[in-house]
Amino acid sequence: MSAKREKRLYRCHECAATFPKWGGQCGECGAWNSLVEERASVATEPSRFRSQGYAGVSEVCALESVAAVSEIRSSSGFSELDRVLGGGLVLGSVVLIGGDPGIGKSTLLLQAMAAFSGQLPGLYVTGEESPQQISLRAARLGLTADSLRLYAETQVERILDTVGKEKPAVVIIDSIQTLYTSALQSAPGSVSQVRESAAQLVHFAKKTGTSLLLVGHVTKEGALAGPRVLEHMVDTVLYFEGDGDNRYRMLRAVKNRYGAVNEIGVFAMTDKGLREVSNPSSIFVSRHEEPVAGSVIMVTREGSRPLLVEVQALVAESHAANPRRVAVGLDQNRLAMLLAVVQRHCGVAMYDQDVFINVVGGVRVSETAADLAIVLATLSSLRDRPLPSDLVVFGEVGLAGELRPVQNGQERLREAAHLGFRRALIPRANMARQSTDLLDVQPLQRLQEALSIF
Ligand code: TYD
Ligand code: MG
């Protein structure tokens, strides 16, 4: 009689899809080398939240009969963090903060926690640093948090036990990847452990109205380890990002049930911890002594406020069969498309030129309002003609060579005027009915008209 063979299962650590056979690429999300072996008995162990939901079970009821209690928010002491959260931390909400190791997640939360603990009792659960290390850091940052308590533990059941006894209003878990639940046998940090641990914590938070802040590390590829399995469980997902050698850090909301997404908050890492930058427009624009070719200032709008950023282009003769198109902080395909529009509608060909484009300060701009800035920066570099240093631009470029309006034109112009810019090139449809006396605005209908600036 043959021995009963144990069933094997392979799980993708990016998207948690399971496969009976190992493969180099995940068939679900396309990630490479992401399948790890799991014992089937562990992998298929039913999560109690599958039958219960994270918010528990209740009777059917009419929408109107549910009292809509307006959310109570508390301030983190950082107005930048409060804004990204949608106006402060909502009591009972679950927030996931992701970022590369060493970016400053623990520092940010410790500083925020010190502010919260003035209003609410807090518990900092640490699985990575010892309480001594955290207390040393708090002392170095000059934080006084009398009601903040520390707890070094990684087993979820014990954490829930303690939290149930201590009854803090805010709990920080640093980090979710270090936790494990005794219900599963896989190693801490594996998808099933991260998911199950988070599920238990979220369930507890929703049941008791405790606010929960989860720290999650990001993999090399820039995704939270087991990202999709956590993002749907929580109310808010924030990413803390920044260049390694740049002291500026950006906190971005990618999901928020209590506020706007794509909202960004800007911080600077100093020797006294994180300091907020309340006027970020000034740091992403390098004011040159003299106007330089290939540099254009644009007004982007990330989340709920306008932000001035500098788009730089370098156009250089190419000796390769395929000229290079490199975009940093912008969409590469969009750059290729815009170069085709310029060729077709402005008669300027760049098929024998390498084109490099970059947004200063590590900012990422995803909106189409950057189109006009990309085109003008490229042409300015190609012709070696600087643009006036008091000029700002924004606008979407269509495939027919037309300029399309973008949202919140007036607000963008106001921000530019506020920072001392005097001239603007914008789509005609963005011209307000009430005239703008803030700046000398030149409205454009077609991309070709923009060339008169050179
Ligand atoms: P940390 O919060 O430990 O990062 P994470 O929790 O995201 O892994 O931040 C650590 C980095 O921040 C470390 O490289 C040192 C730097 N730092 C300062 O520059 N100044 C400070 O006051 C503190 C506390 C940290
Ligand atoms: Mg940390």
Short mmCIF file of C-alpha atoms and ligand atoms in Angstrom, two decimals:
data_model
loop_
_atom_site.label_atom_id
_atom_site.label_comp_id
_atom_site.label_asym_id
_atom_site.label_seq_id
_atom_site.Cartn_x
_atom_site.Cartn_y
_atom_site.Cartn_z
CA MET A 1 0.00 0.00 0.00
CA SER A 2 1.48 3.33 -0.93
CA ALA A 3 1.81 5.99 1.71
CA LYS A 4 -0.62 8.85 1.47
CA ARG A 5 1.15 11.71 -0.28
CA GLU A 6 0.88 15.12 1.19
CA LYS A 7 -0.72 17.58 -1.18
CA ARG A 8 1.44 20.52 -2.13
CA LEU A 9 0.30 23.97 -3.11
CA TYR A 10 2.12 27.01 -4.42
CA ARG A 11 1.01 30.48 -3.48
CA CYS A 12 1.99 33.79 -5.11
CA HIS A 13 3.32 36.13 -2.44
CA GLU A 14 2.15 39.15 -4.43
CA CYS A 15 -1.50 38.34 -5.08
CA ALA A 16 -2.06 35.19 -3.01
CA ALA A 17 -3.31 33.12 -5.97
CA THR A 18 -2.70 29.38 -5.55
CA PHE A 19 -1.45 26.84 -8.09
CA PRO A 20 -1.01 23.07 -7.96
CA LYS A 21 2.34 23.34 -9.77
CA TRP A 22 5.32 25.63 -9.37
CA GLY A 23 6.04 28.06 -12.19
CA GLY A 24 8.43 30.93 -12.78
CA GLN A 25 5.61 33.40 -13.27
CA CYS A 26 2.32 33.82 -11.46
CA GLY A 27 -0.54 33.12 -13.85
CA GLU A 28 -2.79 35.57 -12.02
CA CYS A 29 -0.81 38.77 -11.57
CA GLY A 30 2.18 38.08 -13.81
CA ALA A 31 4.78 38.55 -11.03
CA TRP A 32 8.01 36.64 -11.61
CA ASN A 33 9.49 34.20 -9.16
CA SER A 34 6.75 34.85 -6.65
CA LEU A 35 5.38 31.33 -6.04
CA VAL A 36 6.23 29.75 -2.71
CA GLU A 37 5.35 26.30 -1.52
CA GLU A 38 2.74 25.86 1.16
CA ARG A 39 1.36 22.75 2.76
CA ALA A 40 -2.16 22.26 1.47
CA SER A 41 -3.58 21.70 4.90
CA VAL A 42 -2.31 25.12 5.96
CA ALA A 43 -3.14 26.85 2.74
CA THR A 44 -6.72 25.68 2.70
CA GLU A 45 -7.38 26.14 6.38
CA PRO A 46 -10.62 28.10 6.47
CA SER A 47 -10.29 31.63 7.71
CA ARG A 48 -13.08 32.36 10.13
CA PHE A 49 -13.48 35.72 8.42
CA ARG A 50 -14.52 34.03 5.21
CA SER A 51 -17.78 33.08 6.83
CA GLN A 52 -18.11 36.14 9.01
CA GLY A 53 -16.77 39.22 7.23
CA TYR A 54 -14.43 41.75 8.80
CA ALA A 55 -17.25 43.84 10.17
CA GLY A 56 -18.98 40.89 11.83
CA VAL A 57 -22.57 39.76 11.24
CA SER A 58 -25.80 41.66 11.78
CA GLU A 59 -29.50 41.56 10.97
CA VAL A 60 -30.91 43.01 7.75
CA CYS A 61 -31.92 46.61 8.35
CA ALA A 62 -33.03 49.70 6.46
CA LEU A 63 -30.33 52.19 5.53
CA GLU A 64 -32.24 55.02 7.20
CA SER A 65 -32.56 53.15 10.44
CA VAL A 66 -28.78 53.06 10.84
CA ALA A 67 -27.81 56.17 12.71
CA ALA A 68 -25.20 57.97 10.66
CA VAL A 69 -22.95 59.14 13.42
CA SER A 70 -20.53 61.64 11.98
CA GLU A 71 -16.99 60.41 12.28
CA ILE A 72 -14.83 61.62 15.13
CA ARG A 73 -11.36 62.59 14.07
CA SER A 74 -8.26 63.25 16.08
CA SER A 75 -5.25 65.22 15.00
CA SER A 76 -1.83 63.63 14.63
CA GLY A 77 -0.07 66.89 15.33
CA PHE A 78 1.08 66.96 11.70
CA SER A 79 -1.29 68.92 9.50
CA GLU A 80 0.23 67.18 6.47
CA LEU A 81 -0.62 63.74 7.84
CA ASP A 82 -4.07 64.90 8.92
CA ARG A 83 -4.83 66.14 5.42
CA VAL A 84 -3.68 62.90 3.79
CA LEU A 85 -5.96 61.02 6.18
CA GLY A 86 -8.83 63.27 5.09
CA GLY A 87 -8.78 65.60 8.10
CA GLY A 88 -7.32 63.60 10.98
CA LEU A 89 -7.46 59.99 12.07
CA VAL A 90 -11.02 58.68 12.14
CA LEU A 91 -11.78 56.88 15.37
CA GLY A 92 -12.15 53.17 14.70
CA SER A 93 -10.55 53.26 11.26
CA VAL A 94 -7.82 50.96 10.02
CA VAL A 95 -4.88 52.55 8.23
CA LEU A 96 -2.10 50.72 6.41
CA ILE A 97 1.16 52.64 5.99
CA GLY A 98 3.50 51.12 3.44
CA GLY A 99 7.00 52.08 2.44
CA ASP A 100 10.56 50.91 1.93
CA PRO A 101 12.51 49.88 5.01
CA GLY A 102 14.25 52.90 6.51
CA ILE A 103 12.02 55.49 4.89
CA GLY A 104 10.72 56.69 8.27
CA LYS A 105 7.45 54.86 8.94
CA SER A 106 8.29 54.10 12.56
CA THR A 107 9.49 57.64 13.13
CA LEU A 108 6.33 59.13 11.65
CA LEU A 109 4.06 56.90 13.71
CA LEU A 110 5.98 57.47 16.91
CA GLN A 111 5.72 61.23 16.46
CA ALA A 112 2.05 61.00 15.52
CA MET A 113 1.38 58.66 18.43
CA ALA A 114 2.89 61.14 20.86
CA ALA A 115 0.38 63.70 19.59
CA PHE A 116 -2.54 61.25 19.71
CA SER A 117 -1.70 60.13 23.18
CA GLY A 118 -2.35 63.63 24.45
CA GLN A 119 -6.00 63.00 23.52
CA LEU A 120 -6.31 59.20 23.44
CA PRO A 121 -4.55 56.31 25.14
CA GLY A 122 -2.28 54.52 22.68
CA LEU A 123 -0.46 51.21 22.46
CA TYR A 124 2.60 50.76 20.28
CA VAL A 125 3.07 47.08 19.45
CA THR A 126 6.57 46.51 18.18
CA GLY A 127 7.81 43.39 16.49
CA GLU A 128 10.95 44.88 15.03
CA GLU A 129 12.57 47.11 17.60
CA SER A 130 12.87 46.61 21.32
CA PRO A 131 11.01 48.95 23.71
CA GLN A 132 14.46 50.32 24.72
CA GLN A 133 15.21 51.32 21.15
CA ILE A 134 11.85 53.03 20.79
CA SER A 135 12.17 54.84 24.07
CA LEU A 136 15.68 55.99 23.10
CA ARG A 137 14.32 57.31 19.84
CA ALA A 138 11.45 59.07 21.61
CA ALA A 139 13.91 60.70 23.98
CA ARG A 140 16.10 61.81 21.08
CA LEU A 141 13.09 63.29 19.31
CA GLY A 142 12.13 65.08 22.51
CA LEU A 143 8.74 63.40 22.65
CA THR A 144 6.77 63.29 25.81
CA ALA A 145 3.99 60.77 25.66
CA ASP A 146 2.86 59.89 29.14
CA SER A 147 -0.12 57.81 28.09
CA LEU A 148 1.71 55.95 25.30
CA ARG A 149 2.49 52.37 26.16
CA LEU A 150 4.90 49.99 24.44
CA TYR A 151 4.46 46.28 23.96
CA ALA A 152 6.94 43.94 22.27
CA GLU A 153 4.99 40.96 20.93
CA THR A 154 4.45 39.23 17.61
CA GLN A 155 1.78 36.65 18.30
CA VAL A 156 -1.61 37.99 17.28
CA GLU A 157 -3.61 36.10 19.88
CA ARG A 158 -1.49 37.50 22.71
CA ILE A 159 -1.66 40.99 21.21
CA LEU A 160 -5.46 40.83 21.03
CA ASP A 161 -5.59 39.58 24.56
CA THR A 162 -3.50 42.47 25.83
CA VAL A 163 -5.30 45.06 23.72
CA GLY A 164 -8.59 43.74 25.07
CA LYS A 165 -7.34 44.32 28.62
CA GLU A 166 -5.53 47.62 28.08
CA LYS A 167 -8.34 49.10 25.95
CA PRO A 168 -6.24 51.66 24.06
CA ALA A 169 -8.02 53.92 21.55
CA VAL A 170 -5.17 53.76 19.04
CA VAL A 171 -3.01 50.72 18.33
CA ILE A 172 0.11 50.78 16.17
CA ILE A 173 1.40 47.50 14.74
CA ASP A 174 5.02 47.81 13.59
CA SER A 175 5.08 45.80 11.38
CA ILE A 176 2.40 43.48 10.07
CA GLN A 177 5.06 41.27 8.46
CA THR A 178 6.50 40.30 11.83
CA LEU A 179 3.19 39.02 13.22
CA TYR A 180 2.03 35.43 13.22
CA THR A 181 -1.04 33.63 14.35
CA SER A 182 -0.83 30.25 16.02
CA ALA A 183 -3.74 29.12 13.86
CA LEU A 184 -1.37 28.74 10.92
CA GLN A 185 1.94 26.96 10.69
CA SER A 186 3.56 28.99 7.92
CA ALA A 187 6.37 31.41 8.68
CA PRO A 188 5.75 35.03 9.73
CA GLY A 189 5.80 37.27 6.69
CA SER A 190 4.20 34.70 4.39
CA VAL A 191 1.03 35.77 2.65
CA SER A 192 -1.24 33.54 4.64
CA GLN A 193 0.22 34.76 7.96
CA VAL A 194 0.07 38.43 6.97
CA ARG A 195 -3.48 38.06 5.74
CA GLU A 196 -4.77 36.06 8.68
CA SER A 197 -3.03 38.27 11.28
CA ALA A 198 -4.37 41.42 9.64
CA ALA A 199 -7.85 39.90 9.39
CA GLN A 200 -7.93 39.16 13.12
CA LEU A 201 -6.72 42.65 13.99
CA VAL A 202 -9.14 44.38 11.60
CA HIS A 203 -12.00 42.31 12.93
CA PHE A 204 -11.10 43.31 16.47
CA ALA A 205 -10.74 46.98 15.53
CA LYS A 206 -14.15 47.08 13.82
CA LYS A 207 -15.81 45.27 16.70
CA THR A 208 -14.42 47.53 19.40
CA GLY A 209 -14.02 50.83 17.53
CA THR A 210 -10.27 50.87 18.12
CA SER A 211 -8.16 52.78 15.60
CA LEU A 212 -5.50 50.59 14.06
CA LEU A 213 -2.36 51.75 12.27
CA LEU A 214 -0.55 48.94 10.45
CA VAL A 215 2.98 49.31 9.14
CA GLY A 216 3.70 47.26 6.02
CA HIS A 217 7.01 46.85 4.28
CA VAL A 218 7.21 47.16 0.56
CA THR A 219 9.02 44.67 -1.65
CA LYS A 220 11.80 45.65 -4.03
CA GLU A 221 9.29 45.96 -6.87
CA GLY A 222 7.44 48.64 -4.95
CA ALA A 223 4.43 46.60 -3.84
CA LEU A 224 3.38 45.91 -0.26
CA ALA A 225 4.21 42.30 0.46
CA GLY A 226 0.93 40.56 -0.16
CA PRO A 227 -0.54 43.90 -1.19
CA ARG A 228 -3.87 42.96 -2.64
CA VAL A 229 -4.73 40.79 0.31
CA LEU A 230 -4.38 43.71 2.72
CA GLU A 231 -5.60 46.69 0.76
CA HIS A 232 -9.23 45.59 0.60
CA MET A 233 -9.37 44.91 4.34
CA VAL A 234 -8.36 48.36 5.51
CA ASP A 235 -10.04 51.76 5.25
CA THR A 236 -7.02 53.75 4.20
CA VAL A 237 -3.79 52.86 2.43
CA LEU A 238 -0.93 55.34 2.61
CA TYR A 239 2.44 55.00 0.94
CA PHE A 240 5.47 56.72 2.39
CA GLU A 241 7.92 57.32 -0.41
CA GLY A 242 11.02 59.29 -1.23
CA ASP A 243 14.45 59.11 -2.79
CA GLY A 244 17.12 57.41 -0.73
CA ASP A 245 19.47 60.36 -0.83
CA ASN A 246 16.81 63.01 -0.70
CA ARG A 247 15.66 64.14 2.71
CA TYR A 248 12.15 64.87 1.49
CA ARG A 249 9.50 62.23 1.97
CA MET A 250 6.05 62.07 0.49
CA LEU A 251 3.05 60.43 2.04
CA ARG A 252 0.44 59.49 -0.54
CA ALA A 253 -3.09 58.20 -0.03
CA VAL A 254 -3.82 55.47 -2.57
CA LYS A 255 -7.10 54.41 -0.99
CA ASN A 256 -9.17 56.30 1.52
CA ARG A 257 -12.69 55.63 2.68
CA TYR A 258 -12.59 58.90 4.63
CA GLY A 259 -10.91 61.32 2.24
CA ALA A 260 -9.48 62.07 -1.19
CA VAL A 261 -7.09 59.66 -2.86
CA ASN A 262 -3.80 60.84 -4.34
CA GLU A 263 -3.60 63.42 -1.60
CA ILE A 264 0.03 63.97 -0.72
CA GLY A 265 1.74 65.23 2.39
CA VAL A 266 5.37 66.34 2.31
CA PHE A 267 7.87 65.81 5.12
CA ALA A 268 11.57 66.40 5.58
CA MET A 269 13.70 63.96 7.59
CA THR A 270 15.90 65.92 9.98
CA ASP A 271 18.09 64.97 12.91
CA LYS A 272 15.08 65.73 15.12
CA GLY A 273 12.80 63.36 13.25
CA LEU A 274 10.24 64.26 10.62
CA ARG A 275 9.27 67.84 10.06
CA GLU A 276 6.37 68.77 7.84
CA VAL A 277 6.84 70.93 4.79
CA SER A 278 3.79 73.12 4.55
CA ASN A 279 4.79 74.93 1.38
CA PRO A 280 6.02 72.10 -0.85
CA SER A 281 5.75 74.03 -4.10
CA SER A 282 8.94 75.88 -3.30
CA ILE A 283 11.07 72.73 -2.90
CA PHE A 284 10.23 71.00 -6.16
CA VAL A 285 11.22 73.96 -8.28
CA SER A 286 14.93 74.66 -8.70
CA ARG A 287 15.17 78.38 -9.24
CA HIS A 288 17.98 78.79 -11.74
CA GLU A 289 20.12 81.91 -11.71
CA GLU A 290 19.40 82.35 -15.37
CA PRO A 291 16.71 80.63 -17.44
CA VAL A 292 18.01 77.27 -18.75
CA ALA A 293 16.89 75.39 -21.81
CA GLY A 294 14.77 72.30 -21.25
CA SER A 295 13.20 73.38 -17.98
CA VAL A 296 9.50 74.18 -17.59
CA ILE A 297 7.49 74.86 -14.45
CA MET A 298 4.04 73.29 -14.38
CA VAL A 299 1.20 73.36 -11.89
CA THR A 300 0.02 69.89 -11.06
CA ARG A 301 -2.75 69.01 -8.71
CA GLU A 302 -2.17 66.06 -6.47
CA GLY A 303 -5.14 65.31 -4.27
CA SER A 304 -6.76 68.48 -3.09
CA ARG A 305 -4.10 71.10 -3.62
CA PRO A 306 -2.04 72.49 -6.47
CA LEU A 307 1.69 71.91 -6.51
CA LEU A 308 4.35 73.53 -8.64
CA VAL A 309 6.88 71.13 -10.09
CA GLU A 310 9.68 71.48 -12.58
CA VAL A 311 9.75 69.26 -15.67
CA GLN A 312 13.20 68.95 -17.24
CA ALA A 313 14.01 67.56 -20.66
CA LEU A 314 17.23 66.69 -22.42
CA VAL A 315 17.19 66.09 -26.14
CA ALA A 316 20.45 64.79 -27.59
CA GLU A 317 21.39 63.39 -30.97
CA SER A 318 21.00 59.63 -31.03
CA HIS A 319 23.34 57.15 -32.66
CA ALA A 320 21.24 54.12 -31.85
CA ALA A 321 18.89 52.41 -34.26
CA ASN A 322 16.07 53.04 -31.79
CA PRO A 323 16.39 56.43 -30.12
CA ARG A 324 15.80 56.37 -26.37
CA ARG A 325 12.68 57.70 -24.70
CA VAL A 326 13.23 57.83 -20.96
CA ALA A 327 10.69 59.35 -18.56
CA VAL A 328 11.30 59.59 -14.82
CA GLY A 329 8.27 60.59 -12.75
CA LEU A 330 6.08 60.63 -15.85
CA ASP A 331 4.49 58.05 -18.13
CA GLN A 332 6.90 56.80 -20.77
CA ASN A 333 4.13 55.89 -23.24
CA ARG A 334 2.65 59.34 -22.88
CA LEU A 335 6.04 60.84 -23.81
CA ALA A 336 6.21 58.72 -26.98
CA MET A 337 2.67 59.74 -27.87
CA LEU A 338 3.36 63.43 -27.34
CA LEU A 339 6.48 63.28 -29.52
CA ALA A 340 4.31 61.80 -32.29
CA VAL A 341 1.78 64.63 -31.86
CA VAL A 342 4.59 67.20 -32.05
CA GLN A 343 5.89 65.62 -35.25
CA ARG A 344 2.48 65.44 -36.88
CA HIS A 345 1.00 68.76 -35.81
CA CYS A 346 3.99 71.03 -35.28
CA GLY A 347 6.27 69.55 -37.94
CA VAL A 348 9.12 68.92 -35.49
CA ALA A 349 10.64 65.45 -35.86
CA MET A 350 12.75 63.85 -33.14
CA TYR A 351 13.25 60.35 -34.57
CA ASP A 352 17.02 60.89 -34.59
CA GLN A 353 17.15 62.25 -31.03
CA ASP A 354 17.27 60.64 -27.60
CA VAL A 355 14.71 62.24 -25.30
CA PHE A 356 15.08 62.15 -21.51
CA ILE A 357 12.50 63.73 -19.26
CA ASN A 358 12.44 64.09 -15.48
CA VAL A 359 10.37 65.68 -12.74
CA VAL A 360 12.61 67.42 -10.20
CA GLY A 361 12.62 66.25 -6.58
CA GLY A 362 11.40 62.69 -7.13
CA VAL A 363 7.77 63.73 -7.63
CA ARG A 364 5.54 61.50 -9.72
CA VAL A 365 3.01 63.23 -11.93
CA SER A 366 0.30 60.99 -13.30
CA GLU A 367 -2.20 63.51 -14.60
CA THR A 368 -2.47 64.53 -18.25
CA ALA A 369 -2.10 68.21 -17.32
CA ALA A 370 1.65 67.57 -17.63
CA ASP A 371 1.38 67.14 -21.42
CA LEU A 372 2.00 70.77 -22.31
CA ALA A 373 4.98 70.98 -19.95
CA ILE A 374 6.52 67.83 -21.46
CA VAL A 375 6.17 69.17 -25.00
CA LEU A 376 7.55 72.61 -24.16
CA ALA A 377 10.48 71.25 -22.15
CA THR A 378 11.39 68.93 -25.01
CA LEU A 379 11.19 71.66 -27.63
CA SER A 380 13.10 74.07 -25.43
CA SER A 381 15.94 71.56 -25.09
CA LEU A 382 15.88 70.63 -28.78
CA ARG A 383 16.16 74.25 -29.86
CA ASP A 384 18.36 75.24 -26.92
CA ARG A 385 16.06 78.13 -26.14
CA PRO A 386 15.20 78.74 -22.50
CA LEU A 387 11.64 79.65 -21.54
CA PRO A 388 10.97 82.74 -19.43
CA SER A 389 11.63 82.01 -15.76
CA ASP A 390 8.32 83.56 -14.65
CA LEU A 391 6.22 81.24 -16.84
CA VAL A 392 4.02 78.35 -15.72
CA VAL A 393 2.08 75.97 -17.95
CA PHE A 394 -0.49 73.19 -17.73
CA GLY A 395 -2.83 71.48 -20.18
CA GLU A 396 -3.66 68.18 -21.81
CA VAL A 397 -2.64 67.61 -25.42
CA GLY A 398 -5.02 65.64 -27.65
CA LEU A 399 -4.02 63.42 -30.56
CA ALA A 400 -5.48 65.94 -32.98
CA GLY A 401 -3.04 68.55 -31.71
CA GLU A 402 -5.67 70.38 -29.69
CA LEU A 403 -5.28 71.58 -26.12
CA ARG A 404 -7.83 70.17 -23.74
CA PRO A 405 -8.85 71.71 -20.43
CA VAL A 406 -7.83 70.28 -17.06
CA GLN A 407 -9.60 70.47 -13.73
CA ASN A 408 -9.26 73.35 -11.28
CA GLY A 409 -7.55 75.77 -13.65
CA GLN A 410 -8.27 78.80 -11.48
CA GLU A 411 -6.84 77.20 -8.39
CA ARG A 412 -3.64 76.30 -10.25
CA LEU A 413 -3.26 79.86 -11.52
CA ARG A 414 -3.76 81.25 -8.04
CA GLU A 415 -1.03 79.02 -6.63
CA ALA A 416 1.37 80.11 -9.40
CA ALA A 417 0.60 83.79 -8.83
CA HIS A 418 1.04 83.27 -5.11
CA LEU A 419 4.58 81.99 -5.72
CA GLY A 420 5.53 84.94 -7.87
CA PHE A 421 4.96 83.65 -11.40
CA ARG A 422 3.76 86.27 -13.84
CA ARG A 423 2.91 84.44 -17.07
CA ALA A 424 0.92 81.33 -17.91
CA LEU A 425 0.18 79.21 -20.98
CA ILE A 426 -3.06 77.30 -20.50
CA PRO A 427 -5.80 75.65 -22.63
CA ARG A 428 -8.38 78.16 -23.85
CA ALA A 429 -11.20 76.19 -22.26
CA ASN A 430 -9.55 76.78 -18.88
CA MET A 431 -9.89 80.55 -19.22
CA ALA A 432 -12.31 81.59 -16.53
CA ARG A 433 -15.28 83.77 -17.25
CA GLN A 434 -14.15 86.00 -14.46
CA SER A 435 -10.93 87.38 -15.88
CA THR A 436 -7.68 86.54 -14.17
CA ASP A 437 -5.81 89.63 -13.19
CA LEU A 438 -3.35 87.50 -11.23
CA LEU A 439 -1.20 86.57 -14.19
CA ASP A 440 -0.67 87.41 -17.81
CA VAL A 441 -2.49 84.38 -19.21
CA GLN A 442 -2.15 83.28 -22.80
CA PRO A 443 -4.93 80.88 -23.79
CA LEU A 444 -4.15 78.22 -26.41
CA GLN A 445 -6.49 76.27 -28.62
CA ARG A 446 -3.92 74.26 -30.55
CA LEU A 447 -0.49 73.01 -29.60
CA GLN A 448 1.03 74.84 -32.53
CA GLU A 449 0.13 78.20 -30.97
CA ALA A 450 2.36 77.36 -28.02
CA LEU A 451 5.43 77.46 -30.28
CA SER A 452 5.15 81.25 -30.46
CA ILE A 453 6.65 81.35 -26.98
CA PHE A 454 10.08 80.46 -28.40
P1 TYD B 1 12.54 54.48 10.54
O1 TYD B 1 11.41 55.25 11.07
O2 TYD B 1 13.18 53.50 11.46
O3 TYD B 1 12.15 53.74 9.18
P2 TYD B 1 11.14 52.53 8.90
O4 TYD B 1 10.35 52.30 10.11
O5 TYD B 1 10.34 53.01 7.71
O6 TYD B 1 11.97 51.36 8.52
O7 TYD B 1 13.59 55.55 9.99
C1 TYD B 1 14.89 55.27 10.02
C2 TYD B 1 15.69 56.26 9.22
O8 TYD B 1 15.42 57.60 9.52
C3 TYD B 1 17.12 56.01 9.51
O9 TYD B 1 17.80 55.83 8.30
C4 TYD B 1 17.59 57.20 10.26
C5 TYD B 1 16.60 58.27 9.91
N1 TYD B 1 16.34 59.20 11.03
C6 TYD B 1 16.80 60.48 10.98
O10 TYD B 1 17.46 60.89 10.01
N2 TYD B 1 16.51 61.34 12.01
C7 TYD B 1 15.79 60.94 13.09
O11 TYD B 1 15.55 61.75 14.00
C8 TYD B 1 15.31 59.59 13.13
C9 TYD B 1 14.52 59.10 14.29
C10 TYD B 1 15.58 58.75 12.08
MG MG B 2 10.48 50.63 11.38
#
